[in-house]
mmCIF file of C-alpha atoms in Angstrom:
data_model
loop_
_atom_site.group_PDB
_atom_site.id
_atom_site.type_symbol
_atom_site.label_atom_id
_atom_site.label_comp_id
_atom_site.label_asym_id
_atom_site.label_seq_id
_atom_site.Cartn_x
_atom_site.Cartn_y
_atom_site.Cartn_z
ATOM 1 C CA UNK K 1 -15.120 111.780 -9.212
ATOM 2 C CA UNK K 2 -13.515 108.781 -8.757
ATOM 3 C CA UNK K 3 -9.099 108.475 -8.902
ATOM 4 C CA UNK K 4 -6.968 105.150 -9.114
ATOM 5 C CA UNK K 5 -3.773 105.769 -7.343
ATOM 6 C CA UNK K 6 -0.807 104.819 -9.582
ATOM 7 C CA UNK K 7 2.214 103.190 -8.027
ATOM 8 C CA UNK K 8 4.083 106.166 -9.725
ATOM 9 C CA UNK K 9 2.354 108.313 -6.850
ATOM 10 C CA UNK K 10 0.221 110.130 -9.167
ATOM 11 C CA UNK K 11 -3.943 110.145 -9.475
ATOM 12 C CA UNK K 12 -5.998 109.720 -12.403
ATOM 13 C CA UNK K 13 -9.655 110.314 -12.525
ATOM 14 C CA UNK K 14 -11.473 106.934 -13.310
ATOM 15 C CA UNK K 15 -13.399 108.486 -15.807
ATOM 16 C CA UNK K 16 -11.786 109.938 -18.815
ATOM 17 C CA UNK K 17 -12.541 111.370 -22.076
ATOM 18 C CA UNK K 18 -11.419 109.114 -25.223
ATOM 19 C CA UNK K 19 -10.290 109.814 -28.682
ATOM 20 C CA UNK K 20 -9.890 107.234 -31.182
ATOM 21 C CA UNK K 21 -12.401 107.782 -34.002
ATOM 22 C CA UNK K 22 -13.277 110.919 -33.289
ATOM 23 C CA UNK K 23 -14.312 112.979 -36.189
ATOM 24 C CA UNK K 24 -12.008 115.386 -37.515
ATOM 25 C CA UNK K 25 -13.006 119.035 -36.690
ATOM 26 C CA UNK K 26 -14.697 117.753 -33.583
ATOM 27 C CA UNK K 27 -12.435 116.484 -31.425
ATOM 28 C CA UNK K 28 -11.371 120.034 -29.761
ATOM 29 C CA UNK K 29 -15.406 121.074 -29.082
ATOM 30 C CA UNK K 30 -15.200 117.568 -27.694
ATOM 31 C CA UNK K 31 -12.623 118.349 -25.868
ATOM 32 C CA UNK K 32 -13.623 121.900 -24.431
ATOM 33 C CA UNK K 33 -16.959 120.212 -23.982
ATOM 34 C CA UNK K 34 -15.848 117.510 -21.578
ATOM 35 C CA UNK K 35 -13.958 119.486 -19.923
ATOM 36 C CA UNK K 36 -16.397 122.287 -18.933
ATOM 37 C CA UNK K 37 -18.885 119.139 -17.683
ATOM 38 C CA UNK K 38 -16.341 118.222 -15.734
ATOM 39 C CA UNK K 39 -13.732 115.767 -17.194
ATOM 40 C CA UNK K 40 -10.506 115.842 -16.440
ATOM 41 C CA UNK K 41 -8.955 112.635 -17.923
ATOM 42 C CA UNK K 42 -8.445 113.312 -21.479
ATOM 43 C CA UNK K 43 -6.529 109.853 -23.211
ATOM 44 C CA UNK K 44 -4.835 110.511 -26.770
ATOM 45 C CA UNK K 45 -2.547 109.143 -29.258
ATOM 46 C CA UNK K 46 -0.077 110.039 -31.713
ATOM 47 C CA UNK K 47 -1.855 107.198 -33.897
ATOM 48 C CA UNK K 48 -5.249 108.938 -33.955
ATOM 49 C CA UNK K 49 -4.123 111.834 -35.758
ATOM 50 C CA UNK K 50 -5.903 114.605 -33.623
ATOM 51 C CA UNK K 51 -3.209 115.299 -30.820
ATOM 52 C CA UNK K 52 -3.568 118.729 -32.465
ATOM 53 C CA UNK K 53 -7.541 118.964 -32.104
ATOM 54 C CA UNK K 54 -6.504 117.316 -28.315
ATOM 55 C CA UNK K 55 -4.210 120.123 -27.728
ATOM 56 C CA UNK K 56 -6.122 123.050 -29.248
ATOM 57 C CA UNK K 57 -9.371 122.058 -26.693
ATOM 58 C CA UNK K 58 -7.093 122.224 -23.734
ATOM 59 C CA UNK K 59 -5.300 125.079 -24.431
ATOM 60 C CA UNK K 60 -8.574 127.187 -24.616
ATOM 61 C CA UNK K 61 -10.112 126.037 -22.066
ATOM 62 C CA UNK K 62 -6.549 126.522 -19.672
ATOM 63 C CA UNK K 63 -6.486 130.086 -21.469
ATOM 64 C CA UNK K 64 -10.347 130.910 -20.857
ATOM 65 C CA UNK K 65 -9.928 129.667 -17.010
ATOM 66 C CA UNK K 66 -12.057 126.940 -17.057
ATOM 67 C CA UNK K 67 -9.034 124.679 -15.733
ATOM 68 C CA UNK K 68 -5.586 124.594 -14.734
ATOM 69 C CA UNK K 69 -3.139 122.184 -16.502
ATOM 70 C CA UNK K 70 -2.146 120.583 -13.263
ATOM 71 C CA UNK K 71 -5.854 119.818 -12.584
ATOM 72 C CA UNK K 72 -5.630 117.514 -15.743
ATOM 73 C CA UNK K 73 -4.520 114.187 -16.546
ATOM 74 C CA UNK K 74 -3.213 113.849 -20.333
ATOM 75 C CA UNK K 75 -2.397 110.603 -21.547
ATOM 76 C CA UNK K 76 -0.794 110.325 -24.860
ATOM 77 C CA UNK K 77 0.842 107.117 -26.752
ATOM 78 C CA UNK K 78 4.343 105.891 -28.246
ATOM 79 C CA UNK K 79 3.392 104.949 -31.749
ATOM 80 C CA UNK K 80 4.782 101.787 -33.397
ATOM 81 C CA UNK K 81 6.982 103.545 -35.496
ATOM 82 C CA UNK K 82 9.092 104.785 -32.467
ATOM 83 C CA UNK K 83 9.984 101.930 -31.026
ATOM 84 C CA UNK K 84 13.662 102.344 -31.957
ATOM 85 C CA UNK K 85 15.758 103.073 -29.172
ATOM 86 C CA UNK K 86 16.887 106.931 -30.479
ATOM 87 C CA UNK K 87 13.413 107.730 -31.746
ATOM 88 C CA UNK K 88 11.220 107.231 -28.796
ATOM 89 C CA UNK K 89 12.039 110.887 -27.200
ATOM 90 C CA UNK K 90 11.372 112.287 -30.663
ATOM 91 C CA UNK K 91 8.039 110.575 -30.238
ATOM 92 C CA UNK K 92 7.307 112.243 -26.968
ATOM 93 C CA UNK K 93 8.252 115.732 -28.069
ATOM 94 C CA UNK K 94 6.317 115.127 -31.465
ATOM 95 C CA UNK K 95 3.365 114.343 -28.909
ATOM 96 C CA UNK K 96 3.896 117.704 -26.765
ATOM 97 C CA UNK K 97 4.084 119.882 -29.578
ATOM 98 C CA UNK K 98 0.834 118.444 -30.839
ATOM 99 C CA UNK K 99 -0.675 118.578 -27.768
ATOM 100 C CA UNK K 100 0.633 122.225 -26.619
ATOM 101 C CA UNK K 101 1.535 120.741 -23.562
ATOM 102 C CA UNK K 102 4.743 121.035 -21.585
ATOM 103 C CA UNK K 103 4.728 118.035 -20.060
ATOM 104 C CA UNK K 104 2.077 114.277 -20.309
ATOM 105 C CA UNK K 105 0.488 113.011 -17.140
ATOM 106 C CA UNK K 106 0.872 109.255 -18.870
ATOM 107 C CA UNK K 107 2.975 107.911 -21.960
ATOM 108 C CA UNK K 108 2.191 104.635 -23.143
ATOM 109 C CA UNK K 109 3.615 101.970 -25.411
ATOM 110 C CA UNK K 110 0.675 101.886 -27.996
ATOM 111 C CA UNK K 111 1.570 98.339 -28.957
ATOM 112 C CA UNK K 112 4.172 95.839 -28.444
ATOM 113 C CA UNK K 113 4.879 95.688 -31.926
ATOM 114 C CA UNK K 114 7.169 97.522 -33.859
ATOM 115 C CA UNK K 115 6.500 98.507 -37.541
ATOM 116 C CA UNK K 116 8.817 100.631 -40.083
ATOM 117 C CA UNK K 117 8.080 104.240 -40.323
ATOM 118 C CA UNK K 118 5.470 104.727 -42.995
ATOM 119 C CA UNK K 119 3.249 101.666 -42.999
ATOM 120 C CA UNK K 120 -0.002 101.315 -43.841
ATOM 121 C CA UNK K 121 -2.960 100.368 -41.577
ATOM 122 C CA UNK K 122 -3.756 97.677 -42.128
ATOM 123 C CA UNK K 123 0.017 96.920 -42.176
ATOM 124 C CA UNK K 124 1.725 94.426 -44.912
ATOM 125 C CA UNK K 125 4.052 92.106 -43.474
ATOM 126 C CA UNK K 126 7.164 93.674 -44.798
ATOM 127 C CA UNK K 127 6.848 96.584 -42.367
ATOM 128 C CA UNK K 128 6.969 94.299 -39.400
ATOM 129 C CA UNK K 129 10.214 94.758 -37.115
ATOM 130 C CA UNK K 130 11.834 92.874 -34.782
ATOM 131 C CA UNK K 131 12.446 95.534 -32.342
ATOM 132 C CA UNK K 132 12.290 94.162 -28.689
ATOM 133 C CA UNK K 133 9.376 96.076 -26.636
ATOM 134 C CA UNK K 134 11.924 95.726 -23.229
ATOM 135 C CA UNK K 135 14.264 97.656 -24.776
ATOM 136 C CA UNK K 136 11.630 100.276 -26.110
ATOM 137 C CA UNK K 137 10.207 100.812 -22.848
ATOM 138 C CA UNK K 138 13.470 101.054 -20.989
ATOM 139 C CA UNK K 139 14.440 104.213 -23.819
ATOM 140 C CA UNK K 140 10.895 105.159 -21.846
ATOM 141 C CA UNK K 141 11.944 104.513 -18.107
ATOM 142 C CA UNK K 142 14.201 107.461 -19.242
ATOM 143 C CA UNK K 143 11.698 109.935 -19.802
ATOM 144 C CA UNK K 144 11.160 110.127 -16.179
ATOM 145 C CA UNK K 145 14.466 112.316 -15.639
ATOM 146 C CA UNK K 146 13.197 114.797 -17.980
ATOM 147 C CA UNK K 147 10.613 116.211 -16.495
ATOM 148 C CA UNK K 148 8.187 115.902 -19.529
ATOM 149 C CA UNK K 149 6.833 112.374 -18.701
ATOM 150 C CA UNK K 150 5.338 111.745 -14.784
ATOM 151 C CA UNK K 151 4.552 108.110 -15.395
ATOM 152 C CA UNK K 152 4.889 105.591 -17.873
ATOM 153 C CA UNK K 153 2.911 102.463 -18.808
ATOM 154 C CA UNK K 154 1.821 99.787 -21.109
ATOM 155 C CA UNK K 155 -0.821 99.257 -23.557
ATOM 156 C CA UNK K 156 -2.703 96.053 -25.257
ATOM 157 C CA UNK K 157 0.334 94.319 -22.513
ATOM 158 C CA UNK K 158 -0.413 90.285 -21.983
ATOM 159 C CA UNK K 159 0.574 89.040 -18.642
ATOM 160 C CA UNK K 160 3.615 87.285 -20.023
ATOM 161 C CA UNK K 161 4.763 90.544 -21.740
ATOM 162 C CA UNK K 162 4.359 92.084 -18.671
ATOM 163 C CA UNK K 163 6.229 89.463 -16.798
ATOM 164 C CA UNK K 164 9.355 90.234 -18.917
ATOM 165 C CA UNK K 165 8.998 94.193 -18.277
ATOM 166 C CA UNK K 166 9.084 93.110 -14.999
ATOM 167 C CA UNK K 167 11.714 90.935 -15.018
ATOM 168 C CA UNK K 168 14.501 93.157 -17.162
ATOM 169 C CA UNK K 169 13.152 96.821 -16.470
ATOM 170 C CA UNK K 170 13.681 99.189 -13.656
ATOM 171 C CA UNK K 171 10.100 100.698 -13.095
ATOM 172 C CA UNK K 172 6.832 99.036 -12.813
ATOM 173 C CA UNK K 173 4.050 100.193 -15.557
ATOM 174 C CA UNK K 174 1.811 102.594 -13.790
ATOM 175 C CA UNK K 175 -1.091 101.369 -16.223
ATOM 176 C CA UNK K 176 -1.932 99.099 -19.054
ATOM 177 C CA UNK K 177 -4.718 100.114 -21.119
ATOM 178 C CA UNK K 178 -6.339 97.126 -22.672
ATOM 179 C CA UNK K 179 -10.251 96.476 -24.544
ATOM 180 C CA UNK K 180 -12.369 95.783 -21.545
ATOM 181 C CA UNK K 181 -16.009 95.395 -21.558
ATOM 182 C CA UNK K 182 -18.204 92.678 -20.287
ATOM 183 C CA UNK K 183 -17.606 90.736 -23.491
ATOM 184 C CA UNK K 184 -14.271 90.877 -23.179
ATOM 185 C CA UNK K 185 -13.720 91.374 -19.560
ATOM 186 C CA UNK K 186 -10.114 90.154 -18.557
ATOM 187 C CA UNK K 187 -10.817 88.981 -15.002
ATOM 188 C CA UNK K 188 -7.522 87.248 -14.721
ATOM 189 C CA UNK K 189 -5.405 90.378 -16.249
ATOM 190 C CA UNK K 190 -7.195 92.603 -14.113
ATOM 191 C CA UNK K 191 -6.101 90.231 -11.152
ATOM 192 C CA UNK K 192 -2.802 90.112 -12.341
ATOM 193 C CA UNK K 193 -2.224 93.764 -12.483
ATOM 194 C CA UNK K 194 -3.449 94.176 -9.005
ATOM 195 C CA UNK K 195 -1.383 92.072 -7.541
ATOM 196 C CA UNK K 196 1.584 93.856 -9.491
ATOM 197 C CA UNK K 197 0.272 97.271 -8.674
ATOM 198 C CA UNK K 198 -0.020 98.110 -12.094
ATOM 199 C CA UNK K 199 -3.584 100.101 -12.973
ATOM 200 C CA UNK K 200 -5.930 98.845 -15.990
ATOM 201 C CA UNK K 201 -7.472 101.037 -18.462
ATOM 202 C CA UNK K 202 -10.259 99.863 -20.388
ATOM 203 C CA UNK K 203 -10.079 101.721 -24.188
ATOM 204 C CA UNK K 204 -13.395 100.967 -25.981
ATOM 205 C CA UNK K 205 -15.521 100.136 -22.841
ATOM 206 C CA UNK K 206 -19.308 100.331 -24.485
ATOM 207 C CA UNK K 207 -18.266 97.015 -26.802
ATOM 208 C CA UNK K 208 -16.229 99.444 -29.780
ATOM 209 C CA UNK K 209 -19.854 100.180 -31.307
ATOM 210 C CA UNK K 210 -18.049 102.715 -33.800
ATOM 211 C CA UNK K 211 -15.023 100.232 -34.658
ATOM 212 C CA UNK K 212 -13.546 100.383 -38.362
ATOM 213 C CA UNK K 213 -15.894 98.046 -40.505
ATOM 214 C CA UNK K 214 -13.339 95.755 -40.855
ATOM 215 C CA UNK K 215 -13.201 94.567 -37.556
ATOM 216 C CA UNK K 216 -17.008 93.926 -37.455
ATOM 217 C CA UNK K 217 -18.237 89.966 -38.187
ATOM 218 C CA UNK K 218 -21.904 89.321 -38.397
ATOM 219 C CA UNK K 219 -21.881 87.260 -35.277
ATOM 220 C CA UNK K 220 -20.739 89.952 -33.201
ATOM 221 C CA UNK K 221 -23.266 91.103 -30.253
ATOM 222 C CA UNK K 222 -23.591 94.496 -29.473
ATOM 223 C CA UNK K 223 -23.609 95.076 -25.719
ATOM 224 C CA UNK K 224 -25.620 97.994 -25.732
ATOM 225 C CA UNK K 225 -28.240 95.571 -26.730
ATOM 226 C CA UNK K 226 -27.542 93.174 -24.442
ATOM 227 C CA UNK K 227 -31.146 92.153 -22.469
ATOM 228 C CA UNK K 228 -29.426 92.020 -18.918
ATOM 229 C CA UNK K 229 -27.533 95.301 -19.382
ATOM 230 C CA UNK K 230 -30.950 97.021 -20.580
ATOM 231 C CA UNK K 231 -32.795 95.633 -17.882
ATOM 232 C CA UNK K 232 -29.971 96.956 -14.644
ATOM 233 C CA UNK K 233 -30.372 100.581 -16.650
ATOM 234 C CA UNK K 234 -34.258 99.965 -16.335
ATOM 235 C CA UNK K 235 -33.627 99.623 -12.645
ATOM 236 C CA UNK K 236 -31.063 102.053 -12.076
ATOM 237 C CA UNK K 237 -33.225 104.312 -14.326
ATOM 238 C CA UNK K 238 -29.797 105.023 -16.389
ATOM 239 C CA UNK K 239 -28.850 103.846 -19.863
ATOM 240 C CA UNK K 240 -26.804 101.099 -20.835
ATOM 241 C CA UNK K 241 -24.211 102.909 -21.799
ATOM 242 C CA UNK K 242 -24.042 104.164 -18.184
ATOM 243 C CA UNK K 243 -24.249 101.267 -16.209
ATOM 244 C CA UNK K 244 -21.435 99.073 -18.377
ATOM 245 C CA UNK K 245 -19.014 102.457 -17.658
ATOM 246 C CA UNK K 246 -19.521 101.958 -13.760
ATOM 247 C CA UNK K 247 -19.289 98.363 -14.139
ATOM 248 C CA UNK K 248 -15.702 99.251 -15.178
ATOM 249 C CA UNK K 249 -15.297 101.769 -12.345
ATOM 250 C CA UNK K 250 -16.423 99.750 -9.858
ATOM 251 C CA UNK K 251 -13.873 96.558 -10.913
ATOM 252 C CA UNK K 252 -11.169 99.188 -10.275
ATOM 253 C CA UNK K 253 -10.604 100.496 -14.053
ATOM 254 C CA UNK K 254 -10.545 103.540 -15.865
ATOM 255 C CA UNK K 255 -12.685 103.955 -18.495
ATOM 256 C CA UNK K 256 -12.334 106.140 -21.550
ATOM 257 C CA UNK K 257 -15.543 106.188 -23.472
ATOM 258 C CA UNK K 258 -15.022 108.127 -26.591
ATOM 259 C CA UNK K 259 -17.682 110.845 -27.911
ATOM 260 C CA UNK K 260 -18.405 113.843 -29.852
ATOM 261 C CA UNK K 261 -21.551 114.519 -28.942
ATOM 262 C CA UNK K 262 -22.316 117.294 -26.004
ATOM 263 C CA UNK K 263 -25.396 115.010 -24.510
ATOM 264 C CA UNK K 264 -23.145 111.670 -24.611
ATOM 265 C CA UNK K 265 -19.929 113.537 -23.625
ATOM 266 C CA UNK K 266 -22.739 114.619 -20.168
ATOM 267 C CA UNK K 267 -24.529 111.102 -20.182
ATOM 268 C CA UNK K 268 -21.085 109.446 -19.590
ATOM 269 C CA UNK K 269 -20.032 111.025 -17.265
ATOM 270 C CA UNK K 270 -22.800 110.802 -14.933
ATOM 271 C CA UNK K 271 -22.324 107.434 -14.629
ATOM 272 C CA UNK K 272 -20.521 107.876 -11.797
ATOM 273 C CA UNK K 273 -23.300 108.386 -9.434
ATOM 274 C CA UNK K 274 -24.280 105.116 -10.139
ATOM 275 C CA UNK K 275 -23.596 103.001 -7.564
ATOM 276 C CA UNK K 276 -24.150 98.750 -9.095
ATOM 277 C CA UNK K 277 -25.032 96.159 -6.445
ATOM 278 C CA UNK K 278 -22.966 93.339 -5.891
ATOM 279 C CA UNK K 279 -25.993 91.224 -7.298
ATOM 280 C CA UNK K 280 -25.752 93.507 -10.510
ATOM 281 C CA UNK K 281 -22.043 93.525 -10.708
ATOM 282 C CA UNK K 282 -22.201 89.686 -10.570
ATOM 283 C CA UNK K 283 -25.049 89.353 -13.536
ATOM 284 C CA UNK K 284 -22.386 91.871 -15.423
ATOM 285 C CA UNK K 285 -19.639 89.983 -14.948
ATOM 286 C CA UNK K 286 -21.248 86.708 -16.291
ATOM 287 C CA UNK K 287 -21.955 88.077 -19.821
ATOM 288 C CA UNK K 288 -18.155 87.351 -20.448
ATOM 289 C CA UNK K 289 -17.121 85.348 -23.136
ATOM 290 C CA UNK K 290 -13.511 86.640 -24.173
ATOM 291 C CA UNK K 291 -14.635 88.458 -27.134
ATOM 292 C CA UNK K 292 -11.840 90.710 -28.083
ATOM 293 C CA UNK K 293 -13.530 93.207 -30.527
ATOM 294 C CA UNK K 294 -10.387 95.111 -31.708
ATOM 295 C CA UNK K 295 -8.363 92.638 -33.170
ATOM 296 C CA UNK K 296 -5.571 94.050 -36.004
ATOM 297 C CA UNK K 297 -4.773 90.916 -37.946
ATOM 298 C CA UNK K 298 -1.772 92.822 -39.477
ATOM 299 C CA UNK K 299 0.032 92.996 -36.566
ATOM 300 C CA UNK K 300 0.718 89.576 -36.515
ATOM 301 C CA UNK K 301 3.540 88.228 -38.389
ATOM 302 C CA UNK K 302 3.247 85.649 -41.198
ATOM 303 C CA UNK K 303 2.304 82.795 -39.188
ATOM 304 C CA UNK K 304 1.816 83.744 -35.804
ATOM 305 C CA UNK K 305 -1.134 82.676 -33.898
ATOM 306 C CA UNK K 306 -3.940 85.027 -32.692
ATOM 307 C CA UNK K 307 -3.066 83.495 -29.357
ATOM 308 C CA UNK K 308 0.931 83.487 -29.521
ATOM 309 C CA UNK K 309 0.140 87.335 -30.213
ATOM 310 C CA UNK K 310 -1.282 88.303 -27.387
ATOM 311 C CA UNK K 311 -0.571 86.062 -24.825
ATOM 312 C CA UNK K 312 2.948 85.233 -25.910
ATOM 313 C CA UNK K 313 5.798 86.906 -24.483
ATOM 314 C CA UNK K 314 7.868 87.605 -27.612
ATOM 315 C CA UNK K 315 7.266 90.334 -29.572
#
C-alpha cells in the first residue's frame, strides 16, 4: 500500500475506505469487510449518520485481532452545525463516542459554511450563519493539545480560503479533501496544495455514480462509461473503476471510493497494483472539463454566485 506523508508527521494509506451513502445496516460489514482485505484508511463523518455503524466495524475487528487501532487511520468531520467557537470540541467528542474511538487520525472542517443547528438538507436560507471558518478552525488548531485529534485539515477548501487559513492560523492543513475525478480534476488545486504541503483527498473519485438524485442533470457523463477509461482497463486488463482510483494515486491523492459490496470493497482496492503509464496518465488527465458533480445549491446564500462560493475567500 501506498502512504502520503502529512506535514503533521503522520502517514495515511492512499487508499481508503469511504462512507457517504452507505446503506444503513451495512456500513459496519463494510467496514469489517475492508478491513480484513486489507484497508486501513477508513474516512467518516458526523454528517453521514453512520459514525456508529463506522465505529461498531472497527471495534470488532480491533476486538477479534484482525487489527490494532494504531495500524488505522480514522478520519472523521466537523459538521456545519459546530462551527461555533464553544461547540467544535463537543463535535469531536460527539464523533469519538460514535466512533468508539479514543482518539481520530484526521478531523476535518466538513464545509466552510456554517448553518444553525437543526437545518434541513437541502438547507433554507434562514439557517445560513455568518460564522467565520478562520476562527472555526483555529477552535480546531486546539484539538492538537488534547491528545484526541493528531492532525487537522480542510475540506471542499478553495485556494483563496486556504490562503486566509494560511495567512491568520497557526498550523498548516494536513489535508483538504475535495471531489476529484477526471471530470473534475483540480490540476491547479492539486498544485497549489503541493507547493503548501498540504495533502488532497479526492471524496467521490469514480464520478459520484450513487449521488442524491438531485444533484444529477441529464447532461451529466458518467465516467465509468467514458470510451478512453474503458479502453486503458481493456489494456491493463482491470476495470474502470480501477484504473480512475490509481489515476488518483498516482497524481499524489488519496482516494476514498465508497462501497458496500464485499467484491467492490476487494476490486478497489486492488487497484493499487496498477501501475498507469505516463502516456495513460496523460489521456486521463485530458478528459477534464471542471465538472463539479456534488454541488449543494443551498449552501449558497441568497445571491451568491456558484463561483464566489467556491473560489471566493469569504465565507
Amino acid at each position: 500500500m501506498q502512504y502520503l506523508k502529512l506535514n503533521s508527521g503522520h502517514s495515511v494509506p492512499a487508499l481508503g475506505l469511504g462512507t457517504w451513502q452507505s446503506d444503513t445496516g451495512a456500513v459496519k460489514a463494510a467496514v469489517k469487510e475492508a478491513i480484513k482485505y486489507g484497508y486501513r484508511h477508513i474516512d467518516a463523518a458526523w454528517a453521514y449518520g453512520n459514525e456508529g455503524e463506522v465505529g461498531e466495524g472497527i471495534a470488532e475487528c480491533i476486538k477479534e485481532g484482525l487489527v490494532k487501532r494504531e495500524d488505522l487511520f480514522v478520519t472523521t468531520k466537523l459538521w456545519n452545525t459546530f462551527h461555533e467557537v464553544d461547540r467544535v470540541p463537543l463535535a469531536l467528542n460527539e464523533s469519538l463516542a460514535a466512533l468508539k474511538l479514543d482518539y481520530i487520525d484526521l478531523f476535518l472542517m466538513h464545509w466552510p459554511r456554517s448553518v444553525r443547528e437543526g437545518a434541513p438538507n437541502p438547507v433554507p436560507p434562514e439557517f445560513i450563519q455568518d460564522i467565520d471558518y478562520v476562527d472555526t478552525y483555529k477552535a480546531m488548531e486546539k484539538l492538537l493539545a488534547t491528545g484526541k485529534v493528531k492532525s487537522i485539515g480542510v475540506s471542499n477548501f478553495s485556494i483563496a480560503k486556504i490562503e486566509r487559513i494560511l495567512e491568520e492560523c497557526d498550523i498548516v492543513p494536513a489535508m483538504n479533501q475535495v471531489e476529484m475525478h477526471p471530470l473534475h480534476a483540480q490540476p491547479t488545486l492539486l498544485q497549489y496544495c503541493s507547493r503548501n504541503r498540504i495533502c488532497l483527498t479526492a471524496y467521490s473519485p469514480l464520478g459520484a455514480p450513487t449521488r442524491p438524485a438531485r444533484l444529477i442533470k441529464d447532461d451529466h457523463p458518467v465516467l465509468l462509461e467514458n470510451k478512453v477509461i474503458e479502453a486503458i482497463a481493456k489494456k491493463y486488463d482491470a476495470t474502470s473503476a480501477q484504473v480512475v482510483l490509481k489515476w488518483g494515486v498516482q497524481r499524489g491523492c488519496a482516494v476514498i471510493p465508497k462501497s458496500t459490496t464485499k467484491e467492490r470493497i476487494a476490486s478497489n482496492f486492488d487497484a493499487v497494483n496498477l501501475s498507469l503509464s505516463p502516456e495513460d496518465m496523460e489521456s486521463i488527465n485530458g478528459l477534464n472539463i471542471d465538472l463539479r458533480l456534488i454541488n449543494p445549491d443551498s449552501f449558497r446564500k441568497p445571491g451568491q454566485s456558484e463561483e464566489d462560493f467556491w473560489e471566493g475567500a469569504w465565507f
